CSV table of C-alpha atoms in Angstrom, one decimal:
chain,number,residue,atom,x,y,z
A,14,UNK,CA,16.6,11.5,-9.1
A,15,UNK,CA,14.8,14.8,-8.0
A,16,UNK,CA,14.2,16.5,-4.8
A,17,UNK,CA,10.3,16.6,-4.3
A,18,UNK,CA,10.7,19.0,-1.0
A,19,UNK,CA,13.1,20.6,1.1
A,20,UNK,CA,12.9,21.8,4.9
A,21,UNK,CA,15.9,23.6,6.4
A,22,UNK,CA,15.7,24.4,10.4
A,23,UNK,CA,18.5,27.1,10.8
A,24,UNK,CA,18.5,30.2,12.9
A,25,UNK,CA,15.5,29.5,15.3
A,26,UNK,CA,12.9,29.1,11.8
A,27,UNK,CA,12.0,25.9,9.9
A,28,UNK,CA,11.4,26.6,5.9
A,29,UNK,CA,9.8,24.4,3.7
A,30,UNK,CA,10.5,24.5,-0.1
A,31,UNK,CA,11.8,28.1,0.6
A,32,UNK,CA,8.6,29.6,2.8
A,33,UNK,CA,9.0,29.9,6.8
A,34,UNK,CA,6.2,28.2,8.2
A,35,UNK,CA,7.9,28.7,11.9
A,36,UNK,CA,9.7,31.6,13.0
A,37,UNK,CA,10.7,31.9,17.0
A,38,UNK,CA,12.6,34.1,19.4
A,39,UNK,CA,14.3,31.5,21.2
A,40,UNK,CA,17.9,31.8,21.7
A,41,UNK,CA,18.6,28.1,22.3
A,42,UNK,CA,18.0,25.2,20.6
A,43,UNK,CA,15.4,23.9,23.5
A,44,UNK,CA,12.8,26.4,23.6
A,45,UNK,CA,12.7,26.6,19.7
A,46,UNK,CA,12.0,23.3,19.6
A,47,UNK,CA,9.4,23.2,22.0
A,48,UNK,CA,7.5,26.4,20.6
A,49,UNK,CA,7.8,24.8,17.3
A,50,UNK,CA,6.2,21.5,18.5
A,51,UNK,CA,3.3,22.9,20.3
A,52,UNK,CA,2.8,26.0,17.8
A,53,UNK,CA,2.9,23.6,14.6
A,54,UNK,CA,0.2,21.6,16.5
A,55,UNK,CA,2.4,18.3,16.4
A,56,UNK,CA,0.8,15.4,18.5
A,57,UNK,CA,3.5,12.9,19.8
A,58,UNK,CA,4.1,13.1,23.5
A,59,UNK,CA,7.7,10.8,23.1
A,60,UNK,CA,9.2,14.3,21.2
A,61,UNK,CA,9.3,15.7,24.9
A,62,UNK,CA,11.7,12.5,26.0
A,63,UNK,CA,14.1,12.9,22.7
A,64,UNK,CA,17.8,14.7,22.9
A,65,UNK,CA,18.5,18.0,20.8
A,66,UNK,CA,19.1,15.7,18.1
A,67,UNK,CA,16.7,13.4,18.0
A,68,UNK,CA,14.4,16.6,17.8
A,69,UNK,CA,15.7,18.6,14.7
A,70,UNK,CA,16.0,15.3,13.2
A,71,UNK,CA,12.3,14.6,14.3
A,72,UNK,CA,11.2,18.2,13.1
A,73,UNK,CA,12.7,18.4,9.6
A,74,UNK,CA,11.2,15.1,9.3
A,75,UNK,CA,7.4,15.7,10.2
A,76,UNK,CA,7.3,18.7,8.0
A,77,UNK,CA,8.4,16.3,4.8
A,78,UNK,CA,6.7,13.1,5.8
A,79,UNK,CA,3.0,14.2,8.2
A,80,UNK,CA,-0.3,13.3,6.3
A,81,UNK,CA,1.6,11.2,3.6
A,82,UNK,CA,1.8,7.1,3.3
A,83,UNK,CA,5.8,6.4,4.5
A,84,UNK,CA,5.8,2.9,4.4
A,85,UNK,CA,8.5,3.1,1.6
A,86,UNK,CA,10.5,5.6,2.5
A,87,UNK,CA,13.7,4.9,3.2
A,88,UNK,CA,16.0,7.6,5.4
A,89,UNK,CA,19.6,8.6,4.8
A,90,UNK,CA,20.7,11.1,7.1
A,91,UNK,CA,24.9,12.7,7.9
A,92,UNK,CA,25.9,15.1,10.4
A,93,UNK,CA,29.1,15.9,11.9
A,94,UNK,CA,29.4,15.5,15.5
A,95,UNK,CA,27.5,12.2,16.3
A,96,UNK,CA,25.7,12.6,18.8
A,97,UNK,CA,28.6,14.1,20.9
A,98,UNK,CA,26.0,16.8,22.6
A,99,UNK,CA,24.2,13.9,23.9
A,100,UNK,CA,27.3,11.7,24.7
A,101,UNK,CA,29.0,14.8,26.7
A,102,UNK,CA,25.3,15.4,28.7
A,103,UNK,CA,25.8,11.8,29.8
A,104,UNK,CA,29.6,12.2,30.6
A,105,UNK,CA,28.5,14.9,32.9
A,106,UNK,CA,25.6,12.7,34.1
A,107,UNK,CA,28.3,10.0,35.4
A,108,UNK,CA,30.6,12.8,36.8
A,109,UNK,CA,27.9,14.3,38.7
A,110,UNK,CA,28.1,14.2,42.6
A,111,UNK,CA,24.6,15.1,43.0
A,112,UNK,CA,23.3,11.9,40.8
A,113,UNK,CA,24.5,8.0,42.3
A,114,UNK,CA,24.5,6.8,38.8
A,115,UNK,CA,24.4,7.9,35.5
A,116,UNK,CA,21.0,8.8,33.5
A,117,UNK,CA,20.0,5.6,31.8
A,118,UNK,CA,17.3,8.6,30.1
A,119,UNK,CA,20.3,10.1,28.4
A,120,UNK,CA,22.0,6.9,27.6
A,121,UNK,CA,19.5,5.4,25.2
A,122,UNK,CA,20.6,8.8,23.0
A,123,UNK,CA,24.0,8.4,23.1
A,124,UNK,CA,23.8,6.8,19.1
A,125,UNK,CA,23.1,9.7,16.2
A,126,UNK,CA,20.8,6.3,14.9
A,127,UNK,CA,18.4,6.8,17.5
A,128,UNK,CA,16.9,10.1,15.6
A,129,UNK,CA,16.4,8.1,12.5
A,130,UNK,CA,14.2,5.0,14.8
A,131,UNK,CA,12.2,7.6,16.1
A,132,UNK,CA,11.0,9.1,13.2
A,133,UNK,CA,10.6,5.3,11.3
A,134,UNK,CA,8.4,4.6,14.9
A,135,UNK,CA,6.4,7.9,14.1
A,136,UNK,CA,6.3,7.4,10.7
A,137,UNK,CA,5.7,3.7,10.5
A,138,UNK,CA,8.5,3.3,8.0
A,139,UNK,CA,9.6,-0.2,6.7
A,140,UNK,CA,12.1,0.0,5.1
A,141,UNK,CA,16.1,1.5,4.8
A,142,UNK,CA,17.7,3.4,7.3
A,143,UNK,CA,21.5,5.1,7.7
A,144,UNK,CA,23.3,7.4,10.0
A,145,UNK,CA,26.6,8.3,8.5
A,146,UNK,CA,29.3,10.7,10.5
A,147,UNK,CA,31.0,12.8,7.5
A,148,UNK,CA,33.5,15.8,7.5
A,149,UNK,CA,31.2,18.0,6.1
A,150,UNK,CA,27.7,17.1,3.7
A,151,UNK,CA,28.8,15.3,0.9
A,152,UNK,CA,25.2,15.4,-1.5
A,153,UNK,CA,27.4,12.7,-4.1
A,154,UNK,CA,27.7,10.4,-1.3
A,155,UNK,CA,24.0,10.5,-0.3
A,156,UNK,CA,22.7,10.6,-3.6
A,157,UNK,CA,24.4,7.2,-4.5
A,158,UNK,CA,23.5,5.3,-1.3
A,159,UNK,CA,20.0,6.8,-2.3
A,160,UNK,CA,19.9,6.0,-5.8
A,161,UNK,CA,20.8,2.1,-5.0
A,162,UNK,CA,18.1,2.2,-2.5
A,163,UNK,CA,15.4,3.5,-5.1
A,164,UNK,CA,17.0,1.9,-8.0
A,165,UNK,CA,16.8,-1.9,-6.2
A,166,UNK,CA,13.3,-1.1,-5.5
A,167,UNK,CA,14.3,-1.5,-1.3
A,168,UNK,CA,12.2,2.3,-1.4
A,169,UNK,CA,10.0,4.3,-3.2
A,170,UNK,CA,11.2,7.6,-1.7
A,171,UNK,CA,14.4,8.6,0.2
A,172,UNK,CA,14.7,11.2,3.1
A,173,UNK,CA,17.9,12.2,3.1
A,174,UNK,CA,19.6,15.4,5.3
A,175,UNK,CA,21.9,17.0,7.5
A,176,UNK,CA,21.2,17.1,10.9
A,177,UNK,CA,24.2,19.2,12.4
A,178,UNK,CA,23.2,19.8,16.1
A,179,UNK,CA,26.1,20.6,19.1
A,180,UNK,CA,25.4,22.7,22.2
A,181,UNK,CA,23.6,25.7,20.8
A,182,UNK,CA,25.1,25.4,17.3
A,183,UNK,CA,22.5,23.5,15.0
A,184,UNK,CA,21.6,23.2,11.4
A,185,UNK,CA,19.1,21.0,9.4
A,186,UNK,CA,18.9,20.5,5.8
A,187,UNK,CA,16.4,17.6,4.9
A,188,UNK,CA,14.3,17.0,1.1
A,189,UNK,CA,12.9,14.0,-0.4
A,190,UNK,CA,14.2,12.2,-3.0
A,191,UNK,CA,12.2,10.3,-5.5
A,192,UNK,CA,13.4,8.6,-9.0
């Protein structure tokens, strides 16, 4: 198998195959994504709805997958914490005394999978998709569960990454992998 492309979001810029092609000043995670969005001239009015998550996720993504045919692509993607900043938003959301019930808006995130259906919705991808919570990246792991999916002929590409995001602490580390 080989890596075909890599983009890393890290430190409020996104790289792909080592050259920053978005660069911000934004101190949290929310305004970097959203000056990335509209600077990078991306066109999908559900990225405004997603959680923190679902966004780098949805970011990494688009940089790999825009302008190319994805109906064979399968996605693999790992992180750490779930979707624990999401799941404590809606904690607080059902705690709150100045809210009657909790936000159904946040609740629909409350899976890490969700990131990966957006982007198969965006995408129009057919095929293979995996969320798996790990310790800490484990590129064996990922390249095996890849290399079965290529190898059985269920894809023709694998996107496969880390997508690390809780409260203002995130990291994303995304390439393509091909036989």
């Amino acid at each position: 198998m080989k890596k075909t492309d890599i983009c890393t979001i890290a430190g409020s810029a996104i790289t792909v195959n080592g050259e920053v092609i978005f660069k911000s000043e934004a101190k949290d995670f929310s305004d970097f994504a959203k000056e990335a969005y509209k600077t990078l001239e991306i066109n999908y009015p559900k990225f405004h709805k997603m959680d923190a998550l679902s966004k780098l996720a949805f970011l990494g993504a688009e940089m790999l997958l825009k302008d190319q045919d994805n109906n064979r692509t399968a996605l693999v993607f790992a992180n750490r914490s779930s979707s624990l900043d999401t799941d404590v938003k809606y904690q607080e959301s059902i705690n709150s005394k100045e809210q009657y019930f909790p936000s159904p808006a946040v609740f629909v995130y409350t899976l890490p999978n969700i990131c990966t259906g957006e982007i198969c919705i965006r995408h129009k991808m057919q095929t293979e998709n995996a969320f798996f919570v790990l310790d800490e990246f484990d590129e064996d792991f990922m390249h095996t569960y890849s290399e079965q999916l290529l190898e059985s002929g269920k894809a023709e590409k694998v996107l496969c990454g880390w997508i690390e995001l809780y409260k203002e602490s995130y990291n994303a580390f995304v390439y393509l992998l091909t036989l």
